[in-house]
Amino acid sequence: MVKKKTCVFISGHGSNLKNLILRSRDNSFPIDIKLIITNNKKAHGVIYAKKNSIPFIIINTKFRNYENRILQILKKNKISLLCLAGYMKILSKNFIKKFGKNIINIHPSLLPKFKGLNTFSRVLQKKEAKTGCTVHYVNNKLDSGHIIAQKSFFINSDDNEITLKQKTQSLEYKVFPEAIIKMFRNY
Ligand code: GAR
């Protein structure tokens, strides 16, 4: 199997990145992580790039045309899949159009519910019975692309933002790799 050359975008802790790196060591896992991009020079997740000798690039999003620079880098590295794993910057319509359909994102809610930020507090406020996480294709509208995979759990009366985050993230480590496998099942 020819693995898809993949770039993972992060902004923070990088626990999903860490998990994807681990999974991609498996010969039967369809992607190879060749590059990591972050918009945050203090992103903790960069440590996983260093530990695994994967090249990483810190992008200064204050520069005009910074997305063109990213596109050039992706082209140079022959990247064909982008995984947004806690990347907290919105990609422009132009970027999405130029890169095509091969951009996926993980979001900590059961989309189409709770798009955007602060999902856990909003889930609690709305007294939802269930929550979870979603992997979806990225399109021009925030957190609105076609859903690839989702996992959910029931919320307990004593859950709070911290426990919801922990439970959601432990499901993320399952659903992100599963979504990638699903995408390339018939590849
Ligand atoms: C993840 O929970 C992911 O779902 C969320 O950021 C976290 C990153 O954690 N993404 C978003 O909120 C995107 N809107 P990580 O850096 O430890 O993987």
mmCIF file with all atom_site columns, C-alpha atoms and ligand atoms in Angstrom:
data_model
loop_
_atom_site.group_PDB
_atom_site.id
_atom_site.type_symbol
_atom_site.label_atom_id
_atom_site.label_alt_id
_atom_site.label_comp_id
_atom_site.label_asym_id
_atom_site.label_entity_id
_atom_site.label_seq_id
_atom_site.pdbx_PDB_ins_code
_atom_site.Cartn_x
_atom_site.Cartn_y
_atom_site.Cartn_z
_atom_site.occupancy
_atom_site.B_iso_or_equiv
_atom_site.pdbx_formal_charge
_atom_site.auth_seq_id
_atom_site.auth_comp_id
_atom_site.auth_asym_id
_atom_site.auth_atom_id
_atom_site.pdbx_PDB_model_num
ATOM   1   C CA . MET A 1 1   ? 0.000   0.000  0.000  1.00 0.00 ? 1   MET A CA 1
ATOM   2   C CA . VAL A 1 2   ? 1.263   3.451  -0.921 1.00 0.00 ? 2   VAL A CA 1
ATOM   3   C CA . LYS A 1 3   ? 0.715   5.650  2.089  1.00 0.00 ? 3   LYS A CA 1
ATOM   4   C CA . LYS A 1 4   ? -0.667  9.169  1.653  1.00 0.00 ? 4   LYS A CA 1
ATOM   5   C CA . LYS A 1 5   ? 1.915   11.808 2.430  1.00 0.00 ? 5   LYS A CA 1
ATOM   6   C CA . THR A 1 6   ? 0.245   13.764 5.211  1.00 0.00 ? 6   THR A CA 1
ATOM   7   C CA . CYS A 1 7   ? 0.755   17.057 6.999  1.00 0.00 ? 7   CYS A CA 1
ATOM   8   C CA . VAL A 1 8   ? -0.792  17.537 10.451 1.00 0.00 ? 8   VAL A CA 1
ATOM   9   C CA . PHE A 1 9   ? -1.710  21.075 11.521 1.00 0.00 ? 9   PHE A CA 1
ATOM   10  C CA . ILE A 1 10  ? -1.698  21.848 15.254 1.00 0.00 ? 10  ILE A CA 1
ATOM   11  C CA . SER A 1 11  ? -1.944  24.869 17.539 1.00 0.00 ? 11  SER A CA 1
ATOM   12  C CA . GLY A 1 12  ? -1.549  23.458 21.016 1.00 0.00 ? 12  GLY A CA 1
ATOM   13  C CA . HIS A 1 13  ? -1.082  20.329 23.022 1.00 0.00 ? 13  HIS A CA 1
ATOM   14  C CA . GLY A 1 14  ? -0.785  17.899 20.115 1.00 0.00 ? 14  GLY A CA 1
ATOM   15  C CA . SER A 1 15  ? -2.231  14.799 21.777 1.00 0.00 ? 15  SER A CA 1
ATOM   16  C CA . ASN A 1 16  ? -4.120  13.863 18.586 1.00 0.00 ? 16  ASN A CA 1
ATOM   17  C CA . LEU A 1 17  ? -0.919  14.385 16.629 1.00 0.00 ? 17  LEU A CA 1
ATOM   18  C CA . LYS A 1 18  ? 0.924   12.080 19.048 1.00 0.00 ? 18  LYS A CA 1
ATOM   19  C CA . ASN A 1 19  ? -1.756  9.435  18.572 1.00 0.00 ? 19  ASN A CA 1
ATOM   20  C CA . LEU A 1 20  ? -1.709  9.713  14.770 1.00 0.00 ? 20  LEU A CA 1
ATOM   21  C CA . ILE A 1 21  ? 2.086   9.427  14.699 1.00 0.00 ? 21  ILE A CA 1
ATOM   22  C CA . LEU A 1 22  ? 1.819   6.256  16.769 1.00 0.00 ? 22  LEU A CA 1
ATOM   23  C CA . ARG A 1 23  ? -0.858  4.766  14.520 1.00 0.00 ? 23  ARG A CA 1
ATOM   24  C CA . SER A 1 24  ? 0.969   5.701  11.324 1.00 0.00 ? 24  SER A CA 1
ATOM   25  C CA . ARG A 1 25  ? 3.886   3.468  12.339 1.00 0.00 ? 25  ARG A CA 1
ATOM   26  C CA . ASP A 1 26  ? 1.629   0.553  11.484 1.00 0.00 ? 26  ASP A CA 1
ATOM   27  C CA . ASN A 1 27  ? 2.295   -0.596 7.903  1.00 0.00 ? 27  ASN A CA 1
ATOM   28  C CA . SER A 1 28  ? -1.391  -1.045 7.229  1.00 0.00 ? 28  SER A CA 1
ATOM   29  C CA . PHE A 1 29  ? -2.337  2.481  8.379  1.00 0.00 ? 29  PHE A CA 1
ATOM   30  C CA . PRO A 1 30  ? -2.967  4.528  5.207  1.00 0.00 ? 30  PRO A CA 1
ATOM   31  C CA . ILE A 1 31  ? -1.009  7.693  6.013  1.00 0.00 ? 31  ILE A CA 1
ATOM   32  C CA . ASP A 1 32  ? 2.572   8.674  6.617  1.00 0.00 ? 32  ASP A CA 1
ATOM   33  C CA . ILE A 1 33  ? 3.091   11.911 8.556  1.00 0.00 ? 33  ILE A CA 1
ATOM   34  C CA . LYS A 1 34  ? 5.765   13.790 6.636  1.00 0.00 ? 34  LYS A CA 1
ATOM   35  C CA . LEU A 1 35  ? 5.289   17.287 7.967  1.00 0.00 ? 35  LEU A CA 1
ATOM   36  C CA . ILE A 1 36  ? 3.819   19.193 10.914 1.00 0.00 ? 36  ILE A CA 1
ATOM   37  C CA . ILE A 1 37  ? 2.707   22.801 10.691 1.00 0.00 ? 37  ILE A CA 1
ATOM   38  C CA . THR A 1 38  ? 1.806   25.031 13.587 1.00 0.00 ? 38  THR A CA 1
ATOM   39  C CA . ASN A 1 39  ? 0.679   28.636 13.837 1.00 0.00 ? 39  ASN A CA 1
ATOM   40  C CA . ASN A 1 40  ? 1.852   28.789 17.460 1.00 0.00 ? 40  ASN A CA 1
ATOM   41  C CA . LYS A 1 41  ? 5.545   28.913 18.248 1.00 0.00 ? 41  LYS A CA 1
ATOM   42  C CA . LYS A 1 42  ? 4.774   27.736 21.784 1.00 0.00 ? 42  LYS A CA 1
ATOM   43  C CA . ALA A 1 43  ? 2.676   24.730 20.680 1.00 0.00 ? 43  ALA A CA 1
ATOM   44  C CA . HIS A 1 44  ? 3.545   21.878 23.025 1.00 0.00 ? 44  HIS A CA 1
ATOM   45  C CA . GLY A 1 45  ? 2.785   19.396 20.224 1.00 0.00 ? 45  GLY A CA 1
ATOM   46  C CA . VAL A 1 46  ? 5.997   20.350 18.419 1.00 0.00 ? 46  VAL A CA 1
ATOM   47  C CA . ILE A 1 47  ? 7.742   18.052 20.902 1.00 0.00 ? 47  ILE A CA 1
ATOM   48  C CA . TYR A 1 48  ? 6.224   15.045 19.074 1.00 0.00 ? 48  TYR A CA 1
ATOM   49  C CA . ALA A 1 49  ? 7.662   16.270 15.784 1.00 0.00 ? 49  ALA A CA 1
ATOM   50  C CA . LYS A 1 50  ? 11.091  16.526 17.395 1.00 0.00 ? 50  LYS A CA 1
ATOM   51  C CA . LYS A 1 51  ? 10.865  13.157 19.184 1.00 0.00 ? 51  LYS A CA 1
ATOM   52  C CA . ASN A 1 52  ? 9.866   11.409 15.960 1.00 0.00 ? 52  ASN A CA 1
ATOM   53  C CA . SER A 1 53  ? 12.224  13.333 13.656 1.00 0.00 ? 53  SER A CA 1
ATOM   54  C CA . ILE A 1 54  ? 9.355   14.699 11.591 1.00 0.00 ? 54  ILE A CA 1
ATOM   55  C CA . PRO A 1 55  ? 10.039  18.101 10.023 1.00 0.00 ? 55  PRO A CA 1
ATOM   56  C CA . PHE A 1 56  ? 7.935   20.902 11.452 1.00 0.00 ? 56  PHE A CA 1
ATOM   57  C CA . ILE A 1 57  ? 7.312   24.468 10.407 1.00 0.00 ? 57  ILE A CA 1
ATOM   58  C CA . ILE A 1 58  ? 6.127   27.342 12.561 1.00 0.00 ? 58  ILE A CA 1
ATOM   59  C CA . ILE A 1 59  ? 4.075   29.721 10.452 1.00 0.00 ? 59  ILE A CA 1
ATOM   60  C CA . ASN A 1 60  ? 3.725   33.365 11.375 1.00 0.00 ? 60  ASN A CA 1
ATOM   61  C CA . THR A 1 61  ? 0.133   34.076 10.460 1.00 0.00 ? 61  THR A CA 1
ATOM   62  C CA . LYS A 1 62  ? 0.684   37.815 10.808 1.00 0.00 ? 62  LYS A CA 1
ATOM   63  C CA . PHE A 1 63  ? 2.475   37.822 7.441  1.00 0.00 ? 63  PHE A CA 1
ATOM   64  C CA . ARG A 1 64  ? 0.345   38.643 4.450  1.00 0.00 ? 64  ARG A CA 1
ATOM   65  C CA . ASN A 1 65  ? 0.125   35.672 2.073  1.00 0.00 ? 65  ASN A CA 1
ATOM   66  C CA . TYR A 1 66  ? 1.217   33.232 4.750  1.00 0.00 ? 66  TYR A CA 1
ATOM   67  C CA . GLU A 1 67  ? -1.197  30.674 3.313  1.00 0.00 ? 67  GLU A CA 1
ATOM   68  C CA . ASN A 1 68  ? 0.575   30.844 -0.053 1.00 0.00 ? 68  ASN A CA 1
ATOM   69  C CA . ARG A 1 69  ? 3.777   30.005 1.765  1.00 0.00 ? 69  ARG A CA 1
ATOM   70  C CA . ILE A 1 70  ? 2.065   26.991 3.342  1.00 0.00 ? 70  ILE A CA 1
ATOM   71  C CA . LEU A 1 71  ? 0.781   25.883 -0.077 1.00 0.00 ? 71  LEU A CA 1
ATOM   72  C CA . GLN A 1 72  ? 4.284   26.111 -1.522 1.00 0.00 ? 72  GLN A CA 1
ATOM   73  C CA . ILE A 1 73  ? 5.702   24.045 1.342  1.00 0.00 ? 73  ILE A CA 1
ATOM   74  C CA . LEU A 1 74  ? 2.977   21.409 0.938  1.00 0.00 ? 74  LEU A CA 1
ATOM   75  C CA . LYS A 1 75  ? 3.667   21.190 -2.782 1.00 0.00 ? 75  LYS A CA 1
ATOM   76  C CA . LYS A 1 76  ? 7.405   20.905 -2.251 1.00 0.00 ? 76  LYS A CA 1
ATOM   77  C CA . ASN A 1 77  ? 6.837   18.048 0.209  1.00 0.00 ? 77  ASN A CA 1
ATOM   78  C CA . LYS A 1 78  ? 4.302   16.351 -2.106 1.00 0.00 ? 78  LYS A CA 1
ATOM   79  C CA . ILE A 1 79  ? 1.675   16.377 0.649  1.00 0.00 ? 79  ILE A CA 1
ATOM   80  C CA . SER A 1 80  ? -1.713  15.035 -0.401 1.00 0.00 ? 80  SER A CA 1
ATOM   81  C CA . LEU A 1 81  ? -3.684  14.990 2.873  1.00 0.00 ? 81  LEU A CA 1
ATOM   82  C CA . LEU A 1 82  ? -4.035  17.632 5.577  1.00 0.00 ? 82  LEU A CA 1
ATOM   83  C CA . CYS A 1 83  ? -5.227  16.622 9.050  1.00 0.00 ? 83  CYS A CA 1
ATOM   84  C CA . LEU A 1 84  ? -6.296  19.520 11.254 1.00 0.00 ? 84  LEU A CA 1
ATOM   85  C CA . ALA A 1 85  ? -5.746  18.316 14.806 1.00 0.00 ? 85  ALA A CA 1
ATOM   86  C CA . GLY A 1 86  ? -6.570  21.192 17.122 1.00 0.00 ? 86  GLY A CA 1
ATOM   87  C CA . TYR A 1 87  ? -5.550  23.803 14.530 1.00 0.00 ? 87  TYR A CA 1
ATOM   88  C CA . MET A 1 88  ? -7.287  26.914 15.837 1.00 0.00 ? 88  MET A CA 1
ATOM   89  C CA . LYS A 1 89  ? -6.954  29.098 12.754 1.00 0.00 ? 89  LYS A CA 1
ATOM   90  C CA . ILE A 1 90  ? -9.554  29.236 10.017 1.00 0.00 ? 90  ILE A CA 1
ATOM   91  C CA . LEU A 1 91  ? -8.262  28.368 6.544  1.00 0.00 ? 91  LEU A CA 1
ATOM   92  C CA . SER A 1 92  ? -9.341  30.766 3.803  1.00 0.00 ? 92  SER A CA 1
ATOM   93  C CA . LYS A 1 93  ? -11.758 29.792 1.031  1.00 0.00 ? 93  LYS A CA 1
ATOM   94  C CA . ASN A 1 94  ? -8.914  30.260 -1.404 1.00 0.00 ? 94  ASN A CA 1
ATOM   95  C CA . PHE A 1 95  ? -6.644  27.859 0.484  1.00 0.00 ? 95  PHE A CA 1
ATOM   96  C CA . ILE A 1 96  ? -9.370  25.221 0.730  1.00 0.00 ? 96  ILE A CA 1
ATOM   97  C CA . LYS A 1 97  ? -10.171 25.582 -2.975 1.00 0.00 ? 97  LYS A CA 1
ATOM   98  C CA . LYS A 1 98  ? -6.528  25.293 -3.966 1.00 0.00 ? 98  LYS A CA 1
ATOM   99  C CA . PHE A 1 99  ? -5.839  22.236 -1.829 1.00 0.00 ? 99  PHE A CA 1
ATOM   100 C CA . GLY A 1 100 ? -9.021  20.508 -2.798 1.00 0.00 ? 100 GLY A CA 1
ATOM   101 C CA . LYS A 1 101 ? -11.022 17.970 -0.898 1.00 0.00 ? 101 LYS A CA 1
ATOM   102 C CA . ASN A 1 102 ? -8.232  16.378 1.053  1.00 0.00 ? 102 ASN A CA 1
ATOM   103 C CA . ILE A 1 103 ? -8.477  18.399 4.250  1.00 0.00 ? 103 ILE A CA 1
ATOM   104 C CA . ILE A 1 104 ? -10.050 16.836 7.333  1.00 0.00 ? 104 ILE A CA 1
ATOM   105 C CA . ASN A 1 105 ? -10.666 18.221 10.813 1.00 0.00 ? 105 ASN A CA 1
ATOM   106 C CA . ILE A 1 106 ? -11.456 16.833 14.245 1.00 0.00 ? 106 ILE A CA 1
ATOM   107 C CA . HIS A 1 107 ? -14.019 18.704 16.308 1.00 0.00 ? 107 HIS A CA 1
ATOM   108 C CA . PRO A 1 108 ? -14.983 18.104 19.965 1.00 0.00 ? 108 PRO A CA 1
ATOM   109 C CA . SER A 1 109 ? -18.765 17.882 19.547 1.00 0.00 ? 109 SER A CA 1
ATOM   110 C CA . LEU A 1 110 ? -21.414 15.871 17.775 1.00 0.00 ? 110 LEU A CA 1
ATOM   111 C CA . LEU A 1 111 ? -21.613 18.045 14.663 1.00 0.00 ? 111 LEU A CA 1
ATOM   112 C CA . PRO A 1 112 ? -23.761 19.668 13.376 1.00 0.00 ? 112 PRO A CA 1
ATOM   113 C CA . LYS A 1 113 ? -24.333 20.552 17.030 1.00 0.00 ? 113 LYS A CA 1
ATOM   114 C CA . PHE A 1 114 ? -21.953 22.998 18.734 1.00 0.00 ? 114 PHE A CA 1
ATOM   115 C CA . LYS A 1 115 ? -19.809 24.288 15.888 1.00 0.00 ? 115 LYS A CA 1
ATOM   116 C CA . GLY A 1 116 ? -17.045 26.697 16.873 1.00 0.00 ? 116 GLY A CA 1
ATOM   117 C CA . LEU A 1 117 ? -15.375 27.281 20.217 1.00 0.00 ? 117 LEU A CA 1
ATOM   118 C CA . ASN A 1 118 ? -16.160 26.496 23.892 1.00 0.00 ? 118 ASN A CA 1
ATOM   119 C CA . THR A 1 119 ? -18.074 23.345 23.037 1.00 0.00 ? 119 THR A CA 1
ATOM   120 C CA . PHE A 1 120 ? -17.951 21.749 26.510 1.00 0.00 ? 120 PHE A CA 1
ATOM   121 C CA . SER A 1 121 ? -19.463 24.692 28.390 1.00 0.00 ? 121 SER A CA 1
ATOM   122 C CA . ARG A 1 122 ? -22.193 25.054 25.762 1.00 0.00 ? 122 ARG A CA 1
ATOM   123 C CA . VAL A 1 123 ? -22.988 21.329 25.874 1.00 0.00 ? 123 VAL A CA 1
ATOM   124 C CA . LEU A 1 124 ? -23.394 21.556 29.670 1.00 0.00 ? 124 LEU A CA 1
ATOM   125 C CA . GLN A 1 125 ? -25.471 24.731 29.469 1.00 0.00 ? 125 GLN A CA 1
ATOM   126 C CA . LYS A 1 126 ? -27.851 23.098 26.999 1.00 0.00 ? 126 LYS A CA 1
ATOM   127 C CA . LYS A 1 127 ? -28.151 20.042 29.270 1.00 0.00 ? 127 LYS A CA 1
ATOM   128 C CA . GLU A 1 128 ? -27.416 17.670 26.420 1.00 0.00 ? 128 GLU A CA 1
ATOM   129 C CA . ALA A 1 129 ? -27.838 13.958 27.134 1.00 0.00 ? 129 ALA A CA 1
ATOM   130 C CA . LYS A 1 130 ? -24.911 13.025 24.907 1.00 0.00 ? 130 LYS A CA 1
ATOM   131 C CA . THR A 1 131 ? -21.794 14.548 23.436 1.00 0.00 ? 131 THR A CA 1
ATOM   132 C CA . GLY A 1 132 ? -18.758 13.328 21.535 1.00 0.00 ? 132 GLY A CA 1
ATOM   133 C CA . CYS A 1 133 ? -16.473 14.137 18.641 1.00 0.00 ? 133 CYS A CA 1
ATOM   134 C CA . THR A 1 134 ? -16.565 14.296 14.855 1.00 0.00 ? 134 THR A CA 1
ATOM   135 C CA . VAL A 1 135 ? -14.098 13.976 11.999 1.00 0.00 ? 135 VAL A CA 1
ATOM   136 C CA . HIS A 1 136 ? -15.270 15.807 8.889  1.00 0.00 ? 136 HIS A CA 1
ATOM   137 C CA . TYR A 1 137 ? -14.076 17.125 5.548  1.00 0.00 ? 137 TYR A CA 1
ATOM   138 C CA . VAL A 1 138 ? -13.272 20.825 5.616  1.00 0.00 ? 138 VAL A CA 1
ATOM   139 C CA . ASN A 1 139 ? -15.321 23.124 3.437  1.00 0.00 ? 139 ASN A CA 1
ATOM   140 C CA . ASN A 1 140 ? -15.900 26.884 3.287  1.00 0.00 ? 140 ASN A CA 1
ATOM   141 C CA . LYS A 1 141 ? -18.229 26.963 6.262  1.00 0.00 ? 141 LYS A CA 1
ATOM   142 C CA . LEU A 1 142 ? -16.963 26.477 9.813  1.00 0.00 ? 142 LEU A CA 1
ATOM   143 C CA . ASP A 1 143 ? -17.249 22.858 11.045 1.00 0.00 ? 143 ASP A CA 1
ATOM   144 C CA . SER A 1 144 ? -19.798 22.080 8.328  1.00 0.00 ? 144 SER A CA 1
ATOM   145 C CA . GLY A 1 145 ? -18.172 19.678 5.851  1.00 0.00 ? 145 GLY A CA 1
ATOM   146 C CA . HIS A 1 146 ? -19.353 16.132 5.199  1.00 0.00 ? 146 HIS A CA 1
ATOM   147 C CA . ILE A 1 147 ? -19.010 13.929 8.289  1.00 0.00 ? 147 ILE A CA 1
ATOM   148 C CA . ILE A 1 148 ? -16.646 10.957 7.999  1.00 0.00 ? 148 ILE A CA 1
ATOM   149 C CA . ALA A 1 149 ? -16.976 9.500  11.503 1.00 0.00 ? 149 ALA A CA 1
ATOM   150 C CA . GLN A 1 150 ? -18.412 10.328 14.910 1.00 0.00 ? 150 GLN A CA 1
ATOM   151 C CA . LYS A 1 151 ? -18.313 8.828  18.411 1.00 0.00 ? 151 LYS A CA 1
ATOM   152 C CA . SER A 1 152 ? -20.508 9.710  21.364 1.00 0.00 ? 152 SER A CA 1
ATOM   153 C CA . PHE A 1 153 ? -21.003 9.067  25.075 1.00 0.00 ? 153 PHE A CA 1
ATOM   154 C CA . PHE A 1 154 ? -23.720 9.810  27.618 1.00 0.00 ? 154 PHE A CA 1
ATOM   155 C CA . ILE A 1 155 ? -23.145 12.734 29.960 1.00 0.00 ? 155 ILE A CA 1
ATOM   156 C CA . ASN A 1 156 ? -23.348 12.017 33.709 1.00 0.00 ? 156 ASN A CA 1
ATOM   157 C CA . SER A 1 157 ? -24.936 14.460 36.154 1.00 0.00 ? 157 SER A CA 1
ATOM   158 C CA . ASP A 1 158 ? -21.539 15.039 37.812 1.00 0.00 ? 158 ASP A CA 1
ATOM   159 C CA . ASP A 1 159 ? -19.659 15.728 34.557 1.00 0.00 ? 159 ASP A CA 1
ATOM   160 C CA . ASN A 1 160 ? -18.017 19.121 34.188 1.00 0.00 ? 160 ASN A CA 1
ATOM   161 C CA . GLU A 1 161 ? -15.967 20.823 31.460 1.00 0.00 ? 161 GLU A CA 1
ATOM   162 C CA . ILE A 1 162 ? -12.810 19.009 32.540 1.00 0.00 ? 162 ILE A CA 1
ATOM   163 C CA . THR A 1 163 ? -14.337 15.524 32.553 1.00 0.00 ? 163 THR A CA 1
ATOM   164 C CA . LEU A 1 164 ? -16.170 16.180 29.277 1.00 0.00 ? 164 LEU A CA 1
ATOM   165 C CA . LYS A 1 165 ? -12.898 17.212 27.666 1.00 0.00 ? 165 LYS A CA 1
ATOM   166 C CA . GLN A 1 166 ? -11.124 14.104 28.981 1.00 0.00 ? 166 GLN A CA 1
ATOM   167 C CA . LYS A 1 167 ? -13.878 11.766 27.807 1.00 0.00 ? 167 LYS A CA 1
ATOM   168 C CA . THR A 1 168 ? -14.180 13.494 24.441 1.00 0.00 ? 168 THR A CA 1
ATOM   169 C CA . GLN A 1 169 ? -10.451 13.395 23.810 1.00 0.00 ? 169 GLN A CA 1
ATOM   170 C CA . SER A 1 170 ? -10.148 9.726  24.681 1.00 0.00 ? 170 SER A CA 1
ATOM   171 C CA . LEU A 1 171 ? -12.787 9.092  21.984 1.00 0.00 ? 171 LEU A CA 1
ATOM   172 C CA . GLU A 1 172 ? -10.907 11.379 19.583 1.00 0.00 ? 172 GLU A CA 1
ATOM   173 C CA . TYR A 1 173 ? -7.904  9.053  19.759 1.00 0.00 ? 173 TYR A CA 1
ATOM   174 C CA . LYS A 1 174 ? -10.165 6.296  18.398 1.00 0.00 ? 174 LYS A CA 1
ATOM   175 C CA . VAL A 1 175 ? -12.281 8.217  15.915 1.00 0.00 ? 175 VAL A CA 1
ATOM   176 C CA . PHE A 1 176 ? -9.508  10.120 14.095 1.00 0.00 ? 176 PHE A CA 1
ATOM   177 C CA . PRO A 1 177 ? -7.596  6.978  13.019 1.00 0.00 ? 177 PRO A CA 1
ATOM   178 C CA . GLU A 1 178 ? -10.875 5.198  12.246 1.00 0.00 ? 178 GLU A CA 1
ATOM   179 C CA . ALA A 1 179 ? -11.991 8.074  10.006 1.00 0.00 ? 179 ALA A CA 1
ATOM   180 C CA . ILE A 1 180 ? -8.678  7.969  8.115  1.00 0.00 ? 180 ILE A CA 1
ATOM   181 C CA . ILE A 1 181 ? -8.980  4.204  7.605  1.00 0.00 ? 181 ILE A CA 1
ATOM   182 C CA . LYS A 1 182 ? -12.561 4.687  6.395  1.00 0.00 ? 182 LYS A CA 1
ATOM   183 C CA . MET A 1 183 ? -11.498 7.381  3.912  1.00 0.00 ? 183 MET A CA 1
ATOM   184 C CA . PHE A 1 184 ? -8.965  5.146  2.208  1.00 0.00 ? 184 PHE A CA 1
ATOM   185 C CA . ARG A 1 185 ? -10.699 1.783  2.620  1.00 0.00 ? 185 ARG A CA 1
ATOM   186 C CA . ASN A 1 186 ? -11.336 1.396  -1.073 1.00 0.00 ? 186 ASN A CA 1
ATOM   187 C CA . TYR A 1 187 ? -8.244  3.240  -2.143 1.00 0.00 ? 187 TYR A CA 1
HETATM 188 C C1 . GAR B 2 .   ? -9.063  18.525 20.313 1.00 0.00 ? 1   GAR B C1 1
HETATM 189 O O1 . GAR B 2 .   ? -9.958  18.187 21.340 1.00 0.00 ? 1   GAR B O1 1
HETATM 190 C C2 . GAR B 2 .   ? -9.829  18.939 19.077 1.00 0.00 ? 1   GAR B C2 1
HETATM 191 O O2 . GAR B 2 .   ? -11.058 18.295 18.947 1.00 0.00 ? 1   GAR B O2 1
HETATM 192 C C3 . GAR B 2 .   ? -10.020 20.408 19.306 1.00 0.00 ? 1   GAR B C3 1
HETATM 193 O O3 . GAR B 2 .   ? -8.825  20.837 19.895 1.00 0.00 ? 1   GAR B O3 1
HETATM 194 C C4 . GAR B 2 .   ? -8.293  19.795 20.685 1.00 0.00 ? 1   GAR B C4 1
HETATM 195 C C5 . GAR B 2 .   ? -6.823  19.671 20.385 1.00 0.00 ? 1   GAR B C5 1
HETATM 196 O O4 . GAR B 2 .   ? -6.210  18.814 21.289 1.00 0.00 ? 1   GAR B O4 1
HETATM 197 N N1 . GAR B 2 .   ? -10.288 21.084 18.087 1.00 0.00 ? 1   GAR B N1 1
HETATM 198 C C6 . GAR B 2 .   ? -11.079 22.146 18.000 1.00 0.00 ? 1   GAR B C6 1
HETATM 199 O O5 . GAR B 2 .   ? -11.639 22.647 18.966 1.00 0.00 ? 1   GAR B O5 1
HETATM 200 C C7 . GAR B 2 .   ? -11.243 22.704 16.606 1.00 0.00 ? 1   GAR B C7 1
HETATM 201 N N2 . GAR B 2 .   ? -12.361 23.559 16.543 1.00 0.00 ? 1   GAR B N2 1
HETATM 202 P P1 . GAR B 2 .   ? -4.746  18.270 21.006 1.00 0.00 ? 1   GAR B P1 1
HETATM 203 O O6 . GAR B 2 .   ? -3.887  19.461 20.595 1.00 0.00 ? 1   GAR B O6 1
HETATM 204 O O7 . GAR B 2 .   ? -4.305  17.674 22.308 1.00 0.00 ? 1   GAR B O7 1
HETATM 205 O O8 . GAR B 2 .   ? -4.835  17.238 19.905 1.00 0.00 ? 1   GAR B O8 1
#
